[in-house]
Amino acid sequence: MPNVREPIKESSKEKKQKIIDIGFKLMCEKGYHNVSCVDIAASANVSTGIIYQYFKDKLDIFIAGTKLYSEKLMFPMLNALENKNITKENFDKILRNMVDDAIKAHTLTKNAHKELMSMSCLDNEVFAIFNCNEEDATEKLVRNFPKVKNIKEKVHLLINMVDNLCHEIVYHKHENYDYAFMKEQTIKLIEYMMEDVYEN
Amino acid sequence: MPNVREPIKESSKEKKQKIIDIGFKLMCEKGYHNVSCVDIAASANVSTGIIYQYFKDKLDIFIAGTKLYSEKLMFPMLNALENKNITKENFDKILRNMVDDAIKAHTLTKNAHKELMSMSCLDNEVFAIFNCNEEDATEKLVRNFPKVKNIKEKVHLLINMVDNLCHEIVYHKHENYDYAFMKEQTIKLIEYMMEDVYEN
Amino acid sequence: MPNVREPIKESSKEKKQKIIDIGFKLMCEKGYHNVSCVDIAASANVSTGIIYQYFKDKLDIFIAGTKLYSEKLMFPMLNALENKNITKENFDKILRNMVDDAIKAHTLTKNAHKELMSMSCLDNEVFAIFNCNEEDATEKLVRNFPKVKNIKEKVHLLINMVDNLCHEIVYHKHENYDYAFMKEQTIKLIEYMMEDVYEN
Amino acid sequence: MPNVREPIKESSKEKKQKIIDIGFKLMCEKGYHNVSCVDIAASANVSTGIIYQYFKDKLDIFIAGTKLYSEKLMFPMLNALENKNITKENFDKILRNMVDDAIKAHTLTKNAHKELMSMSCLDNEVFAIFNCNEEDATEKLVRNFPKVKNIKEKVHLLINMVDNLCHEIVYHKHENYDYAFMKEQTIKLIEYMMEDVYEN
DNA sequence: TATGAATGAGTCTTCATTCAT
DNA sequence: AATGAATGAAGACTCATTCAT
């Protein structure tokens, strides 16, 4: 990546961070294609020129944001399950905590998630970061259940189910849907799927 | 919507249809932002001007395409389940057909899927059509199980789980994942969830 | 060359021609790098967009101008010598006419020549057009002297010498130089070089 | 020229020299418009800011380089002829040496030549330096033949003819041209032109 | 109804130059 | 005397949309 340099001074680092934060926020709120670099520069109170000293191009800003925020989206799952000594008795509680944390995280970064999904569909690099983070998350969770066959696949399904539930609750706004029931049902399904797992 | 009129002549109707068909196809194949109205007009063998007689703007073409095709593209499970007399005995078979159909549909229209997801994230109207179609799909399935409580939510979860499985198989390309197992596990979970359902 | 179309309507043809004429003139007067496409569009009273319908890019305009005008610069040589029945007696007169015409042409397109030289140094395509036109000119002149060995090289030297004389007279503005003498000397040298030529 | 100062410290003088040397070299190699001041500063291991303490602007660097180097680059025939005691007997040999030297110089500094020509066409100051250098070169040669009328013009023609020959050989790459012949012919013409000269 | 040429605001990006340190 | 981060005007180019015909 030529012609792109890293900020050294503290104030410059803050500037770069500001570009990521505000740029990514704008892109998520208004849509990647509806925000120009001039907009970002203006909102971040920097010159347009400086953007191209710290980022290859506009997409590079989005990718930087993605790296930061997609981890935050994945983090609740990790946080809840990782390094926990999971037993038949505490699994339900741990699982419920994880789901609640995930919902909270999705709520906080509502717009980010929409745009991230959109971009991950359109751009391979964004997609790769997503996948990579997801795999990392899976990998970490898997360590809790070392001896089980297909635990990788099960954890993946788990992540997807929780994610789906979050989307449902945070975005879909179907009227007349009983979201409490959906949450219970999801937990129930996960517990059923993991039944043969936490027993070893 | 001023200045937009409906075609009256048969040949004009065909023209409008061609714009939707070819325009939507192009947008799905190459991405909404990578197809220009001039491209669409050229591909559809019409003048660029005529587009703005039948459509408000570029997005309007995509929305028209979405209305027409998203149901078929995104909810192919409808065909498999609708109007089937589901019993304890045939449910497994019907479910497996549905899953296979869904995977097939996703595979065939991979790019369309991606773009539809992307646009539904970006544009509220597209998103609304999606939601609406999803609700319609749910509604139709629900009719098969009239007396059950929370059947709507369960069907919704079902759709999501199948959809997720399809994405997994069609896009994600995780190496070393046992997709056959994931499919079996998904079916198993659905059957477990629907257990109390097909008994009535 | 995709996305570039040829004008069909008469008024459009005029528009394209205007872009070449005015654009090339501006570039020659102010220097290629000191004229923007917006300048050209404004001066030619067209929109910036139309430029990119008829030309691949900014350089393409210059190249179009080059094709037109480098021929005009070469033309005097051709005009003077081509299809003439050259004899020992009339050679001097023909040569003098040629030189005078060449000087006149260079004077008319003074700025064009400067910029053409500059660009032909910088851009290979422009250089190629130059070379090609020069070769064409040489080829045509050569036909007047079919049987002579190395006539091609001699004609080439001839063209260079006349060209140099023109530059000297039109641009250099050396004070205290006797241009009349230089002209006479050049003619004398050419006649000496061609001595063994027009005799066959 | 406000805000431009001369370096006083030895290390500063070296810095300025380095900017000229490396900047001019880069501009000649890659083209004036394809080298940025940041490039030059980086290559010369100085800060970008310092450039504007010793030079008015970017062009000023090129001009400084031109002043220093163009004489050597463009008029290498000086070395061959200057201070030589030219006689009827040794003229041919001296001339051939000069031509060979000129060809060698052009070959070695091919890109520099192109860029210098281009810039001298674009910028009046560069052009003036060129002219001045050329006149100096002429002047020096002329001293060898003090009593002859129009010797200045003849030397000028001589320089042009050698220069042309060099361009022909170094750049043009006409296929099927007999360059050895062209060289001989050029020498022959020069000797013919100078005939009445070395006799005094 | 239909055409397709034309528009021009808007995009991303570069780089000569400045200025706080 | 020197740094190099920062500026922002300006550039080439695109494309949704309009309009004369």
Tab-separated table of N, CA, C and O in Angstrom, chain A residues 33 114-115 117-118 121-122 127 131 134-135 138 150 152-154 156-157 160-161 164 168 172 174 176-178 181-182 185-186 188-189 192-193, chain B residues 33 114-115 117-118 121-122 131 134-135 138 150 152-154 156-157 160-161 164 168 171-172 174 176-178 181-182 185-186 188-189 192-193:
chain	number	residue	atom	x	y	z
A	33	HIS	N	-22.561	4.607	-0.450
A	33	HIS	CA	-22.535	5.355	-1.712
A	33	HIS	C	-23.131	6.755	-1.583
A	33	HIS	O	-23.084	7.527	-2.525
A	114	LYS	N	-26.410	-3.016	9.372
A	114	LYS	CA	-27.085	-2.982	8.062
A	114	LYS	C	-26.080	-2.733	6.951
A	114	LYS	O	-26.022	-3.467	5.959
A	115	GLU	N	-25.301	-1.684	7.124
A	115	GLU	CA	-24.375	-1.312	6.059
A	115	GLU	C	-23.286	-2.370	5.910
A	115	GLU	O	-22.831	-2.658	4.798
A	117	MET	N	-23.597	-5.542	6.404
A	117	MET	CA	-24.185	-6.645	5.639
A	117	MET	C	-24.178	-6.287	4.154
A	117	MET	O	-23.783	-7.078	3.306
A	118	SER	N	-24.646	-5.074	3.899
A	118	SER	CA	-24.728	-4.623	2.517
A	118	SER	C	-23.361	-4.665	1.842
A	118	SER	O	-23.196	-5.213	0.750
A	121	CYS	N	-21.816	-7.953	1.184
A	121	CYS	CA	-22.359	-8.592	-0.010
A	121	CYS	C	-21.660	-8.076	-1.255
A	121	CYS	O	-21.483	-8.783	-2.237
A	122	LEU	N	-21.253	-6.824	-1.200
A	122	LEU	CA	-20.722	-6.192	-2.415
A	122	LEU	C	-19.208	-6.275	-2.529
A	122	LEU	O	-18.669	-6.360	-3.618
A	127	PHE	N	-16.277	-8.670	3.096
A	127	PHE	CA	-16.812	-10.014	3.325
A	127	PHE	C	-15.791	-10.889	4.046
A	127	PHE	O	-16.117	-11.623	4.984
A	131	ASN	N	-16.065	-12.866	7.589
A	131	ASN	CA	-15.839	-14.305	7.689
A	131	ASN	C	-14.749	-14.611	8.686
A	131	ASN	O	-14.859	-15.524	9.496
A	134	GLU	N	-15.780	-14.075	12.165
A	134	GLU	CA	-16.709	-15.129	12.546
A	134	GLU	C	-15.940	-16.416	12.839
A	134	GLU	O	-16.219	-17.113	13.809
A	135	GLU	N	-14.978	-16.699	11.990
A	135	GLU	CA	-14.184	-17.915	12.207
A	135	GLU	C	-13.388	-17.827	13.499
A	135	GLU	O	-13.284	-18.811	14.240
A	138	THR	N	-15.762	-18.456	16.259
A	138	THR	CA	-16.063	-19.883	16.316
A	138	THR	C	-14.910	-20.644	16.967
A	138	THR	O	-15.112	-21.433	17.901
A	150	ASN	N	-17.823	-32.394	15.210
A	150	ASN	CA	-18.675	-31.386	14.576
A	150	ASN	C	-19.012	-30.212	15.481
A	150	ASN	O	-19.984	-29.501	15.240
A	152	LYS	N	-17.469	-27.522	15.663
A	152	LYS	CA	-17.281	-26.330	14.839
A	152	LYS	C	-18.573	-25.952	14.123
A	152	LYS	O	-19.013	-24.799	14.159
A	153	GLU	N	-19.155	-26.939	13.523
A	153	GLU	CA	-20.392	-26.668	12.784
A	153	GLU	C	-21.509	-26.243	13.734
A	153	GLU	O	-22.289	-25.339	13.430
A	154	LYS	N	-21.553	-26.898	14.859
A	154	LYS	CA	-22.615	-26.559	15.818
A	154	LYS	C	-22.452	-25.130	16.339
A	154	LYS	O	-23.430	-24.380	16.445
A	156	HIS	N	-21.068	-22.772	14.843
A	156	HIS	CA	-21.423	-21.878	13.742
A	156	HIS	C	-22.941	-21.694	13.648
A	156	HIS	O	-23.427	-20.572	13.488
A	157	LEU	N	-23.639	-22.775	13.737
A	157	LEU	CA	-25.100	-22.668	13.709
A	157	LEU	C	-25.586	-21.841	14.888
A	157	LEU	O	-26.488	-20.997	14.741
A	160	ASN	N	-25.094	-18.210	14.167
A	160	ASN	CA	-26.092	-17.773	13.190
A	160	ASN	C	-27.461	-17.592	13.829
A	160	ASN	O	-28.165	-16.618	13.555
A	161	MET	N	-27.822	-18.534	14.667
A	161	MET	CA	-29.151	-18.445	15.275
A	161	MET	C	-29.256	-17.230	16.188
A	161	MET	O	-30.282	-16.526	16.186
A	164	ASN	N	-29.367	-14.138	14.008
A	164	ASN	CA	-30.682	-14.002	13.392
A	164	ASN	C	-31.691	-13.440	14.375
A	164	ASN	O	-32.473	-12.548	14.042
A	168	GLU	N	-33.753	-10.001	13.973
A	168	GLU	CA	-35.203	-10.004	14.113
A	168	GLU	C	-35.647	-8.932	15.090
A	168	GLU	O	-36.486	-8.082	14.787
A	172	HIS	N	-36.303	-5.939	12.282
A	172	HIS	CA	-37.451	-6.322	11.468
A	172	HIS	C	-38.753	-5.637	11.836
A	172	HIS	O	-39.565	-5.325	10.981
A	174	HIS	N	-41.429	-6.678	12.857
A	174	HIS	CA	-42.712	-7.277	12.480
A	174	HIS	C	-43.700	-6.961	13.580
A	174	HIS	O	-43.432	-7.237	14.750
A	176	ASN	N	-46.918	-7.674	15.772
A	176	ASN	CA	-47.621	-8.895	16.198
A	176	ASN	C	-46.717	-10.111	16.316
A	176	ASN	O	-47.186	-11.238	16.301
A	177	TYR	N	-45.417	-9.867	16.354
A	177	TYR	CA	-44.545	-11.018	16.576
A	177	TYR	C	-44.198	-11.074	18.050
A	177	TYR	O	-43.940	-10.045	18.678
A	178	ASP	N	-44.181	-12.256	18.574
A	178	ASP	CA	-43.858	-12.431	19.988
A	178	ASP	C	-42.360	-12.684	20.113
A	178	ASP	O	-41.897	-13.820	20.025
A	181	PHE	N	-41.052	-14.993	22.822
A	181	PHE	CA	-41.169	-16.415	22.465
A	181	PHE	C	-40.037	-16.836	21.525
A	181	PHE	O	-39.430	-17.906	21.676
A	182	MET	N	-39.755	-15.988	20.561
A	182	MET	CA	-38.685	-16.328	19.596
A	182	MET	C	-37.357	-16.504	20.325
A	182	MET	O	-36.580	-17.399	20.007
A	185	GLN	N	-37.491	-19.765	22.189
A	185	GLN	CA	-37.420	-20.874	21.235
A	185	GLN	C	-35.981	-21.044	20.737
A	185	GLN	O	-35.465	-22.169	20.634
A	186	THR	N	-35.349	-19.943	20.451
A	186	THR	CA	-33.963	-20.011	19.977
A	186	THR	C	-33.068	-20.647	21.035
A	186	THR	O	-32.260	-21.542	20.743
A	188	LYS	N	-33.949	-22.568	23.392
A	188	LYS	CA	-34.330	-23.981	23.525
A	188	LYS	C	-33.662	-24.828	22.430
A	188	LYS	O	-33.122	-25.903	22.700
A	189	LEU	N	-33.688	-24.306	21.233
A	189	LEU	CA	-33.082	-25.047	20.111
A	189	LEU	C	-31.577	-25.189	20.314
A	189	LEU	O	-31.000	-26.267	20.078
A	192	TYR	N	-30.917	-27.732	22.878
A	192	TYR	CA	-31.175	-29.069	22.319
A	192	TYR	C	-29.987	-29.502	21.451
A	192	TYR	O	-29.483	-30.627	21.554
A	193	MET	N	-29.535	-28.592	20.637
A	193	MET	CA	-28.409	-28.915	19.749
A	193	MET	C	-27.145	-29.212	20.550
A	193	MET	O	-26.373	-30.115	20.195
B	33	HIS	N	-24.898	-0.358	-8.239
B	33	HIS	CA	-24.101	0.844	-8.524
B	33	HIS	C	-23.159	0.658	-9.719
B	33	HIS	O	-22.488	1.593	-10.121
B	114	LYS	N	-27.283	-11.633	-3.262
B	114	LYS	CA	-26.358	-10.684	-2.654
B	114	LYS	C	-26.853	-9.264	-2.839
B	114	LYS	O	-26.909	-8.485	-1.895
B	115	GLU	N	-27.203	-8.931	-4.076
B	115	GLU	CA	-27.601	-7.561	-4.351
B	115	GLU	C	-28.917	-7.225	-3.661
B	115	GLU	O	-29.087	-6.120	-3.141
B	117	MET	N	-30.042	-8.472	-0.891
B	117	MET	CA	-29.732	-8.271	0.528
B	117	MET	C	-29.137	-6.885	0.727
B	117	MET	O	-29.537	-6.136	1.614
B	118	SER	N	-28.180	-6.574	-0.125
B	118	SER	CA	-27.505	-5.289	-0.018
B	118	SER	C	-28.490	-4.135	-0.123
B	118	SER	O	-28.500	-3.220	0.700
B	121	CYS	N	-30.833	-3.632	2.668
B	121	CYS	CA	-30.203	-2.970	3.808
B	121	CYS	C	-30.147	-1.464	3.592
B	121	CYS	O	-30.231	-0.682	4.534
B	122	LEU	N	-30.020	-1.078	2.337
B	122	LEU	CA	-29.804	0.336	2.042
B	122	LEU	C	-31.089	1.127	1.891
B	122	LEU	O	-31.156	2.290	2.271
B	131	ASN	N	-39.702	-7.547	3.677
B	131	ASN	CA	-40.428	-7.896	4.888
B	131	ASN	C	-41.811	-8.394	4.545
B	131	ASN	O	-42.286	-9.395	5.071
B	134	GLU	N	-41.707	-11.726	3.044
B	134	GLU	CA	-41.401	-12.715	4.058
B	134	GLU	C	-42.647	-13.008	4.897
B	134	GLU	O	-42.957	-14.157	5.196
B	135	GLU	N	-43.368	-11.934	5.206
B	135	GLU	CA	-44.589	-12.135	5.981
B	135	GLU	C	-45.617	-12.937	5.194
B	135	GLU	O	-46.280	-13.821	5.735
B	138	THR	N	-44.540	-16.476	5.323
B	138	THR	CA	-44.863	-17.019	6.639
B	138	THR	C	-46.352	-17.331	6.732
B	138	THR	O	-46.757	-18.427	7.126
B	150	ASN	N	-48.158	-19.410	18.482
B	150	ASN	CA	-46.800	-19.013	18.090
B	150	ASN	C	-46.273	-19.700	16.823
B	150	ASN	O	-45.071	-19.743	16.591
B	152	LYS	N	-46.525	-18.598	13.918
B	152	LYS	CA	-45.920	-17.542	13.103
B	152	LYS	C	-44.428	-17.391	13.437
B	152	LYS	O	-43.573	-17.366	12.551
B	153	GLU	N	-44.157	-17.318	14.707
B	153	GLU	CA	-42.775	-17.144	15.127
B	153	GLU	C	-41.934	-18.366	14.750
B	153	GLU	O	-40.800	-18.236	14.282
B	154	LYS	N	-42.516	-19.523	14.918
B	154	LYS	CA	-41.768	-20.742	14.587
B	154	LYS	C	-41.455	-20.828	13.093
B	154	LYS	O	-40.342	-21.172	12.697
B	156	HIS	N	-41.180	-18.409	11.168
B	156	HIS	CA	-40.154	-17.396	10.908
B	156	HIS	C	-38.764	-17.922	11.240
B	156	HIS	O	-37.816	-17.753	10.450
B	157	LEU	N	-38.646	-18.533	12.342
B	157	LEU	CA	-37.352	-19.108	12.718
B	157	LEU	C	-36.939	-20.165	11.698
B	157	LEU	O	-35.783	-20.244	11.291
B	160	ASN	N	-35.594	-18.524	8.632
B	160	ASN	CA	-34.258	-18.002	8.908
B	160	ASN	C	-33.210	-19.112	8.940
B	160	ASN	O	-32.109	-18.949	8.392
B	161	MET	N	-33.547	-20.199	9.569
B	161	MET	CA	-32.573	-21.281	9.683
B	161	MET	C	-32.226	-21.876	8.315
B	161	MET	O	-31.062	-22.162	8.023
B	164	ASN	N	-30.147	-19.343	6.425
B	164	ASN	CA	-28.774	-19.338	6.925
B	164	ASN	C	-27.984	-20.526	6.382
B	164	ASN	O	-26.836	-20.371	5.949
B	168	GLU	N	-24.675	-20.268	4.116
B	168	GLU	CA	-23.475	-21.001	4.510
B	168	GLU	C	-22.936	-21.817	3.346
B	168	GLU	O	-21.765	-21.728	2.974
B	171	TYR	N	-22.340	-19.257	-0.110
B	171	TYR	CA	-21.328	-18.191	-0.110
B	171	TYR	C	-20.094	-18.454	0.728
B	171	TYR	O	-18.981	-18.179	0.292
B	172	HIS	N	-20.314	-18.883	1.917
B	172	HIS	CA	-19.244	-18.746	2.904
B	172	HIS	C	-17.966	-19.478	2.584
B	172	HIS	O	-16.875	-19.014	2.867
B	174	HIS	N	-16.403	-21.771	3.956
B	174	HIS	CA	-15.462	-22.121	5.018
B	174	HIS	C	-14.811	-23.434	4.639
B	174	HIS	O	-15.488	-24.412	4.346
B	176	ASN	N	-13.056	-26.890	5.452
B	176	ASN	CA	-13.099	-27.844	6.565
B	176	ASN	C	-14.421	-27.835	7.326
B	176	ASN	O	-14.480	-28.277	8.457
B	177	TYR	N	-15.449	-27.294	6.716
B	177	TYR	CA	-16.750	-27.372	7.379
B	177	TYR	C	-17.510	-28.545	6.783
B	177	TYR	O	-17.507	-28.753	5.570
B	178	ASP	N	-18.166	-29.254	7.650
B	178	ASP	CA	-18.949	-30.404	7.190
B	178	ASP	C	-20.370	-29.932	6.917
B	178	ASP	O	-21.222	-29.895	7.801
B	181	PHE	N	-23.303	-32.281	7.534
B	181	PHE	CA	-23.699	-32.314	8.952
B	181	PHE	C	-24.556	-31.103	9.321
B	181	PHE	O	-25.563	-31.224	10.020
B	182	MET	N	-24.133	-29.940	8.840
B	182	MET	CA	-24.898	-28.732	9.158
B	182	MET	C	-26.329	-28.842	8.633
B	182	MET	O	-27.277	-28.414	9.299
B	185	GLN	N	-28.205	-31.236	10.871
B	185	GLN	CA	-28.445	-30.604	12.163
B	185	GLN	C	-29.582	-29.580	12.061
B	185	GLN	O	-30.448	-29.515	12.927
B	186	THR	N	-29.567	-28.816	10.984
B	186	THR	CA	-30.623	-27.824	10.779
B	186	THR	C	-31.981	-28.514	10.682
B	186	THR	O	-32.959	-28.100	11.324
B	188	LYS	N	-32.779	-31.395	11.796
B	188	LYS	CA	-33.092	-31.970	13.103
B	188	LYS	C	-33.681	-30.911	14.044
B	188	LYS	O	-34.674	-31.155	14.737
B	189	LEU	N	-33.068	-29.743	14.025
B	189	LEU	CA	-33.548	-28.655	14.887
B	189	LEU	C	-34.950	-28.215	14.485
B	189	LEU	O	-35.814	-27.982	15.329
B	192	TYR	N	-37.386	-30.733	15.590
B	192	TYR	CA	-37.563	-30.645	17.037
B	192	TYR	C	-38.481	-29.471	17.391
B	192	TYR	O	-39.406	-29.594	18.196
B	193	MET	N	-38.240	-28.363	16.715
B	193	MET	CA	-39.052	-27.184	16.982
B	193	MET	C	-40.501	-27.401	16.573
B	193	MET	O	-41.429	-26.945	17.256
